[in-house]
mmCIF file of C-alpha atoms in Angstrom:
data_model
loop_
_atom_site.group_PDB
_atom_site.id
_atom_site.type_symbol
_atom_site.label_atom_id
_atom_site.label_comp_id
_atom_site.label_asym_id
_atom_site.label_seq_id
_atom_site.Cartn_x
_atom_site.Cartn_y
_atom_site.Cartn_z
ATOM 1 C CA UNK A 48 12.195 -15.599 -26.691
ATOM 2 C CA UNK A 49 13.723 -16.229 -23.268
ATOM 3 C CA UNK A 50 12.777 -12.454 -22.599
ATOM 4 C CA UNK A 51 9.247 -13.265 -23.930
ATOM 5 C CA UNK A 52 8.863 -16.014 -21.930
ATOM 6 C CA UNK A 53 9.970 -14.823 -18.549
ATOM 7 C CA UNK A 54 7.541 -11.526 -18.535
ATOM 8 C CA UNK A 55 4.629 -14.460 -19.245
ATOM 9 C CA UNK A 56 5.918 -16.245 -16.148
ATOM 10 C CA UNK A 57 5.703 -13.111 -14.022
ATOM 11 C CA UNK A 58 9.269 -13.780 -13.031
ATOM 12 C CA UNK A 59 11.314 -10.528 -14.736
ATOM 13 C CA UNK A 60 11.406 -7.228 -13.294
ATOM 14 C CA UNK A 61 8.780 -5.170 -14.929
ATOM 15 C CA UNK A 62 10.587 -1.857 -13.788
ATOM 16 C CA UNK A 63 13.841 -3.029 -15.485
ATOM 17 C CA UNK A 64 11.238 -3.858 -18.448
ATOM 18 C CA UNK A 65 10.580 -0.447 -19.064
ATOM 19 C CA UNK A 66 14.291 0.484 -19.227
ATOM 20 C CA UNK A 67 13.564 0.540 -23.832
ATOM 21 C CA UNK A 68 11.714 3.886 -23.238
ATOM 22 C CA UNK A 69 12.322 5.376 -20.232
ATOM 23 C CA UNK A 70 15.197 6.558 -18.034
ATOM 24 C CA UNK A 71 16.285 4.625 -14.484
ATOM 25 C CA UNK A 72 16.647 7.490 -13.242
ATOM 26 C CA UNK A 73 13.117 8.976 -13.649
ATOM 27 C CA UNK A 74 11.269 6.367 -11.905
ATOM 28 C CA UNK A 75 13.837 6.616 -9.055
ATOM 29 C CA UNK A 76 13.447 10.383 -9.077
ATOM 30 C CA UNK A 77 9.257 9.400 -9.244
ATOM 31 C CA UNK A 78 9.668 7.375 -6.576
ATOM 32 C CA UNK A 79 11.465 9.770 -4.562
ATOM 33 C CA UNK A 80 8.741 12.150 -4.673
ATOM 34 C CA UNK A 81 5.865 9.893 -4.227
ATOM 35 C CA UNK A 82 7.876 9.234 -0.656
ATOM 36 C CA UNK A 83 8.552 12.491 0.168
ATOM 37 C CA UNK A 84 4.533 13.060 -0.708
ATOM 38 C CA UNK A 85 3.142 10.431 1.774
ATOM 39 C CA UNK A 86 5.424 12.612 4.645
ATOM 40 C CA UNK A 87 4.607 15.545 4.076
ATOM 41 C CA UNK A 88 1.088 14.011 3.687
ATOM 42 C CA UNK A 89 1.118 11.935 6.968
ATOM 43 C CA UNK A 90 2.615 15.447 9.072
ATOM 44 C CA UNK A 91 -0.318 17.110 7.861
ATOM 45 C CA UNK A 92 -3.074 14.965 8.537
ATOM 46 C CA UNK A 93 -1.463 14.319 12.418
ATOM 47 C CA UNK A 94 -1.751 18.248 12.396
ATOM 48 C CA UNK A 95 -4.451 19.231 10.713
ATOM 49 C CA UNK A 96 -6.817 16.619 12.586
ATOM 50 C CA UNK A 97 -4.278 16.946 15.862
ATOM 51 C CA UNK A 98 -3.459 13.239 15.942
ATOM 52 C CA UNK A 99 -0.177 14.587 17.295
ATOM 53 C CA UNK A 100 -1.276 16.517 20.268
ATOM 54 C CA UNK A 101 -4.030 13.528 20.777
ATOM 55 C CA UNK A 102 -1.367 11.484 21.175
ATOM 56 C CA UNK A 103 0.909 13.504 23.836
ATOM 57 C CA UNK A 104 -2.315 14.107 25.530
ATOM 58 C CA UNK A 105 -2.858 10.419 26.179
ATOM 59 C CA UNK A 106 0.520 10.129 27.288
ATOM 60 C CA UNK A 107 0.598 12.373 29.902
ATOM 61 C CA UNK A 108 -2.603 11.056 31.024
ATOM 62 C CA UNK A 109 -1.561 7.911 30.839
ATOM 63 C CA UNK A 110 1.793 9.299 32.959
ATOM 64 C CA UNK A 111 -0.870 10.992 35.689
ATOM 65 C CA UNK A 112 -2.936 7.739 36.420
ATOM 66 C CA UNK A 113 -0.001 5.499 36.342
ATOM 67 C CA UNK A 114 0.331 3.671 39.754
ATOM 68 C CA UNK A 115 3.345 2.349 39.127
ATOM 69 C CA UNK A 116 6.339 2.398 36.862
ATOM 70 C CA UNK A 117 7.074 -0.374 34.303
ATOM 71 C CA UNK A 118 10.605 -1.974 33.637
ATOM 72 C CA UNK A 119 12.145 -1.730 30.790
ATOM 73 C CA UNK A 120 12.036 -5.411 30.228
ATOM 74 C CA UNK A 121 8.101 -5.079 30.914
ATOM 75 C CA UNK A 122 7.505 -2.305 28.219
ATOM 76 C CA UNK A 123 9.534 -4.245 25.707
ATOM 77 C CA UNK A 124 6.962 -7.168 26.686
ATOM 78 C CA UNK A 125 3.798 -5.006 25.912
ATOM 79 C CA UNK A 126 5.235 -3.557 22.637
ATOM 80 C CA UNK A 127 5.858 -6.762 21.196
ATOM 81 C CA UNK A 128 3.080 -8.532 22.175
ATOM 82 C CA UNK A 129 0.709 -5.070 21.071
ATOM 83 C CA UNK A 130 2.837 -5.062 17.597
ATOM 84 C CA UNK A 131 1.754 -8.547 17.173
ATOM 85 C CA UNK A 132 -1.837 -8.248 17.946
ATOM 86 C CA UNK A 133 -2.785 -5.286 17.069
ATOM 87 C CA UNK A 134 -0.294 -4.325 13.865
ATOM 88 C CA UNK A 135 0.910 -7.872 12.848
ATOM 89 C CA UNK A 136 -2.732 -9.942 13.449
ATOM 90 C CA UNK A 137 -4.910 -7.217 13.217
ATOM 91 C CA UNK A 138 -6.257 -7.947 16.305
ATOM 92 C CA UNK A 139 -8.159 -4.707 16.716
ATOM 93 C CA UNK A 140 -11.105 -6.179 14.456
ATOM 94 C CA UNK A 141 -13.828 -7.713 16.142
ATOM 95 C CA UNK A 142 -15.234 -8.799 12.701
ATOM 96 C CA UNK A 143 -13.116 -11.942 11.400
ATOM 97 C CA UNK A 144 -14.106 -11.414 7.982
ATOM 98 C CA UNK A 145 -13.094 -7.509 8.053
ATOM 99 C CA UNK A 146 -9.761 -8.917 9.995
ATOM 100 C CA UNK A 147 -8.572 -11.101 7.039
ATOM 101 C CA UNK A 148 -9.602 -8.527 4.703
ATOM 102 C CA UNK A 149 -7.357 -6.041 6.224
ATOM 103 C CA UNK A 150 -4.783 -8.456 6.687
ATOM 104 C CA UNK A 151 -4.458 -9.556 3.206
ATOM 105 C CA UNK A 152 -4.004 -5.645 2.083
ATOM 106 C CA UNK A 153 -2.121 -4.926 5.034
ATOM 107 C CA UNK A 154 0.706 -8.014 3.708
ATOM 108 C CA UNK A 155 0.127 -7.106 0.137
ATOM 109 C CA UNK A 156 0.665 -3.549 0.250
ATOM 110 C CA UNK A 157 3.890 -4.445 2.204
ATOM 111 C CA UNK A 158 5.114 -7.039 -0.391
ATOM 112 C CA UNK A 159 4.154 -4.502 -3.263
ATOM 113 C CA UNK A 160 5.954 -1.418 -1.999
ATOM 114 C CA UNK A 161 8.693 -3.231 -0.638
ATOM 115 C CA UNK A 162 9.867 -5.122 -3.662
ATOM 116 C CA UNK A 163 8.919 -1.976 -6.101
ATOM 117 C CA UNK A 164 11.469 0.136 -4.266
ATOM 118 C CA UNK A 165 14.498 -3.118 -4.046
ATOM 119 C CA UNK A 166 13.359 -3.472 -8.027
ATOM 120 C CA UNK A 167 14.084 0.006 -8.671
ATOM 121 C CA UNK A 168 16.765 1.646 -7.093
ATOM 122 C CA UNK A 169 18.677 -1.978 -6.557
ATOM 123 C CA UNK A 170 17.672 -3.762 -9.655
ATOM 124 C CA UNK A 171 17.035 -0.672 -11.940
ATOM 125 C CA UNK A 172 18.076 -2.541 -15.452
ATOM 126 C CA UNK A 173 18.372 -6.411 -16.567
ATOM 127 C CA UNK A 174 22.665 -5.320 -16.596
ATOM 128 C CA UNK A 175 22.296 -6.570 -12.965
ATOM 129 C CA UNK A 176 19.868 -9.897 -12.843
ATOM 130 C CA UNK A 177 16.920 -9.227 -10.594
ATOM 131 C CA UNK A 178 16.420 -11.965 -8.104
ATOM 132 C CA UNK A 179 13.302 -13.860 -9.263
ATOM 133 C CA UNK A 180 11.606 -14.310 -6.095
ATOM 134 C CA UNK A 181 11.069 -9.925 -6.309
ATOM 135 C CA UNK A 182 9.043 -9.656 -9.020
ATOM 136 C CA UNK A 183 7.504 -12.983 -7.535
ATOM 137 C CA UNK A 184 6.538 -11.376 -4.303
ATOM 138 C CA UNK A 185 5.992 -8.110 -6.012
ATOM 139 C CA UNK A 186 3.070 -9.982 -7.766
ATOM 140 C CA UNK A 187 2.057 -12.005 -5.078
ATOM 141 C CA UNK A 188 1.401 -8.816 -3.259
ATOM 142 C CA UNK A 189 -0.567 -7.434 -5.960
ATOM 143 C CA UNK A 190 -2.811 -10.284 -5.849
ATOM 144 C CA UNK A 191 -3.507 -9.787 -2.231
ATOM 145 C CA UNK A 192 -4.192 -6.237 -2.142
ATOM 146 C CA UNK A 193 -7.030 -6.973 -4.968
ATOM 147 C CA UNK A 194 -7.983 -10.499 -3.173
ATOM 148 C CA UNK A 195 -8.539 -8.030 0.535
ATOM 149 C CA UNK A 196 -9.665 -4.962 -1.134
ATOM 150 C CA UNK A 197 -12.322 -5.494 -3.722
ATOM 151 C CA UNK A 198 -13.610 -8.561 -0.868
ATOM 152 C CA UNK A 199 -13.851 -5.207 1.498
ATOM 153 C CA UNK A 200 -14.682 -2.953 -1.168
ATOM 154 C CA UNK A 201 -17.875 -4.863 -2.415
ATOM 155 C CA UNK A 202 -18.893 -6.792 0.689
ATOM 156 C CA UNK A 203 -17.659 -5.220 3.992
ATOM 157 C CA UNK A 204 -17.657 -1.497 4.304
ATOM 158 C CA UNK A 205 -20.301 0.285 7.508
ATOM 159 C CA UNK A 206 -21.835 2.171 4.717
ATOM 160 C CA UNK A 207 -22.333 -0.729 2.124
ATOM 161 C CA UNK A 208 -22.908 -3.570 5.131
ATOM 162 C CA UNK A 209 -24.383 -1.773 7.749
ATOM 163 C CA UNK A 210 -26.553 1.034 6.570
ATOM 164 C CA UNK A 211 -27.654 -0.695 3.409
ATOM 165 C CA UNK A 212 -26.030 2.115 0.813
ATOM 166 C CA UNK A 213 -25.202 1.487 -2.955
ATOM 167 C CA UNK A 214 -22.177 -0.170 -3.142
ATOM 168 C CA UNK A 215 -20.822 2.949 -5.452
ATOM 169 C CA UNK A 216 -21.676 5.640 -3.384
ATOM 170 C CA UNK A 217 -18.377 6.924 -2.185
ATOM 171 C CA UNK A 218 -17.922 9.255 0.280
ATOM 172 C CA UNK A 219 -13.918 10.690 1.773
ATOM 173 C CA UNK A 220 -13.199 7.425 3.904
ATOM 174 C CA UNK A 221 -13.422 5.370 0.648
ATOM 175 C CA UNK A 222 -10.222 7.485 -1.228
ATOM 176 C CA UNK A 223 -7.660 5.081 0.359
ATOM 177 C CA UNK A 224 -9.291 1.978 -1.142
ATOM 178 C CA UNK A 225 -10.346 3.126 -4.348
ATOM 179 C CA UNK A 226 -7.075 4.905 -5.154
ATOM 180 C CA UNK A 227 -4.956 1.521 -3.810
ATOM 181 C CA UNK A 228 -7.736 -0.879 -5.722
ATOM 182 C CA UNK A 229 -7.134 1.830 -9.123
ATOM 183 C CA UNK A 230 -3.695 0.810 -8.928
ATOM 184 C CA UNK A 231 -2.817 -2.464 -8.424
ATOM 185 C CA UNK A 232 -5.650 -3.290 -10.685
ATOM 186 C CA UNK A 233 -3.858 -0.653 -13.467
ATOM 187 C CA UNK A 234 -0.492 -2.343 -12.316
ATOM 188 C CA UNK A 235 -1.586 -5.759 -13.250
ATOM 189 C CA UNK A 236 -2.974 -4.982 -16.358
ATOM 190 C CA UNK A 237 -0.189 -3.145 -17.106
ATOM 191 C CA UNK A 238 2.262 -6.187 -16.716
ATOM 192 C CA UNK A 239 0.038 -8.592 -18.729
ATOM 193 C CA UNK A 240 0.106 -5.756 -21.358
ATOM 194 C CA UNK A 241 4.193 -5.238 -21.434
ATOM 195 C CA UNK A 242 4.059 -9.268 -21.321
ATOM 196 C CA UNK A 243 2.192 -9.409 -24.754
ATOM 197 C CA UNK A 244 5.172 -7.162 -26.576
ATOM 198 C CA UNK A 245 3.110 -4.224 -27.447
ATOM 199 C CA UNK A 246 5.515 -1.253 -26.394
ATOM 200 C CA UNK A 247 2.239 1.271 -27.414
ATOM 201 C CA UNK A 248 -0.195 -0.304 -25.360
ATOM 202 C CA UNK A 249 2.559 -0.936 -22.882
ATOM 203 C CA UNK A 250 2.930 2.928 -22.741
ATOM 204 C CA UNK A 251 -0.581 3.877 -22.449
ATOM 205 C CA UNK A 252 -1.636 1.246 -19.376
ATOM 206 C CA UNK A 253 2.256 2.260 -17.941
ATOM 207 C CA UNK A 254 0.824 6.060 -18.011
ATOM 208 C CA UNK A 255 -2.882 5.555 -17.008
ATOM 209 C CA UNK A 256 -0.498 3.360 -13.490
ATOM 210 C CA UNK A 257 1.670 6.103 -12.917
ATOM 211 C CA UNK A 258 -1.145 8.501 -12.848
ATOM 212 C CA UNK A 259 -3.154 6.388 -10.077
ATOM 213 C CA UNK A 260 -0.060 5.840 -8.558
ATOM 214 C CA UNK A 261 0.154 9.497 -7.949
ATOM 215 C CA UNK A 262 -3.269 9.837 -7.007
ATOM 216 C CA UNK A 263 -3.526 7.489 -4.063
ATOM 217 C CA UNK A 264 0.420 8.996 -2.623
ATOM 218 C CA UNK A 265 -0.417 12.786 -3.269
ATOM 219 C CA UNK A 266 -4.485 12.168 -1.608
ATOM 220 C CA UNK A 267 -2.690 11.264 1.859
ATOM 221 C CA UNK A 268 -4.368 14.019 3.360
ATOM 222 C CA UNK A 269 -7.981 13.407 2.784
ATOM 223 C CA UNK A 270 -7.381 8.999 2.307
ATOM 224 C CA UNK A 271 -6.726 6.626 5.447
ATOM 225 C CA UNK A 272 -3.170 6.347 3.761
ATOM 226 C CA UNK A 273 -1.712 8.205 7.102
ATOM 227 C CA UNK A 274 -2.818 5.470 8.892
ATOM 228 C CA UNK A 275 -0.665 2.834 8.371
ATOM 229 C CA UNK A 276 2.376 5.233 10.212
ATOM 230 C CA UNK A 277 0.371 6.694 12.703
ATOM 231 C CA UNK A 278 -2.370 4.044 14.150
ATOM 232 C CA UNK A 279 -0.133 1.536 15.240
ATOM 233 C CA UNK A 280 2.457 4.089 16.674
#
């Protein structure tokens, strides 16, 4: 009952959950790939649309109109102060409503991929108690990511707010948010499912996750995924 009542409260570690039919080590081993797919992902989409030689180019332009040479304690100044406006605030956003968007999903996905990889490599089965607040933030972040991207998905993208297009007409730019919103929205479901005590239905939802999962790492390429790395670098 205890067991019962814990997965209601959002409070147990739904990776640990899964331990009655399948293997520790095969979500580790998923997860493992999935990681190894957003590199290999984010190093082709810096060469395939040159981000990387865009890059060195502006720094040795940068290097030829330079008038003077920073300190060290100066740089350290700017980097901080550009990691907090333009990576930590989102400070690039001249729309407010676009800026809290992004921040929500920006926090969320950080709190959702975070705590999935603690929960399952450091917590892998309930043998070792998970800390509560994990699966706490893990859901929090889930939350946030659909609370930021359906509010951007439905209300604030150029093509949808700007030129007046159906709010389902999807064009390359939209894989990133579709593929994230597919799976955090699968995710959730998934968890109130395995909550209820159905291990079929639990199975099913579990695959149809896994499967968007894969979709939104694996479509780095041709999704804004590479962009989180990258952009603020």
């Amino acid at each position: 009952m205890r067991y019962l009542e814990d997965n209601l409260m959002f409070t147990s570690n739904p990776f640990a959950d899964l331990t009655v039919f399948l293997s520790p080590n095969t979500l580790q081993i998923y997860l493992v790939l999935m990681i190894l797919a957003v590199a290999i992902g984010t190093l082709y989409d810096m060469l395939h649309k040159s981000s990387a030689k865009y890059f060195l180019q502006r720094v040795e332009k940068s290097k030829v109109a330079a008038t003077r040479k920073l300190s060290r304690a100066l740089t350290a100044t700017i980097a901080v102060k550009t990691l907090a406006v333009e990576v930590a605030s989102a400070g690039e956003f001249c729309n407010r409503q676009r800026q809290i968007s992004h921040l929500f999903m920006f926090y969320g996905v950080l709190s959702y991929l975070i705590t999935t990889v603690v929960m399952v490599f450091g917590f892998p089965t309930h043998a070792t108690p998970t800390p509560v607040i994990l699966p706490i933030l893990w859901h929090i972040g889930i939350v946030m990511i659909l609370i930021g991207g359906y509010w951007f998905f439905f209300l604030l993208r150029v093509n949808v707010a700007k030129d007046g297009q159906p709010i389902f007409r999807l064009v390359y730019a939209d894989i990133f948010i579709v593929s994230l919103l597919s799976s955090v929205t699968l995710a959730l479901i998934w968890r109130v499912v395995q909550s209820g005590g159905n291990p079929t239905a639990t199975k099913i939802v579990f695959g149809l996750y896994i499967l968007s999962n894969t979709f939104l790492f694996v479509s780095v390429p041709w999704s804004k995924f590479a962009h989180m790395f990258y952009k603020p670098a």
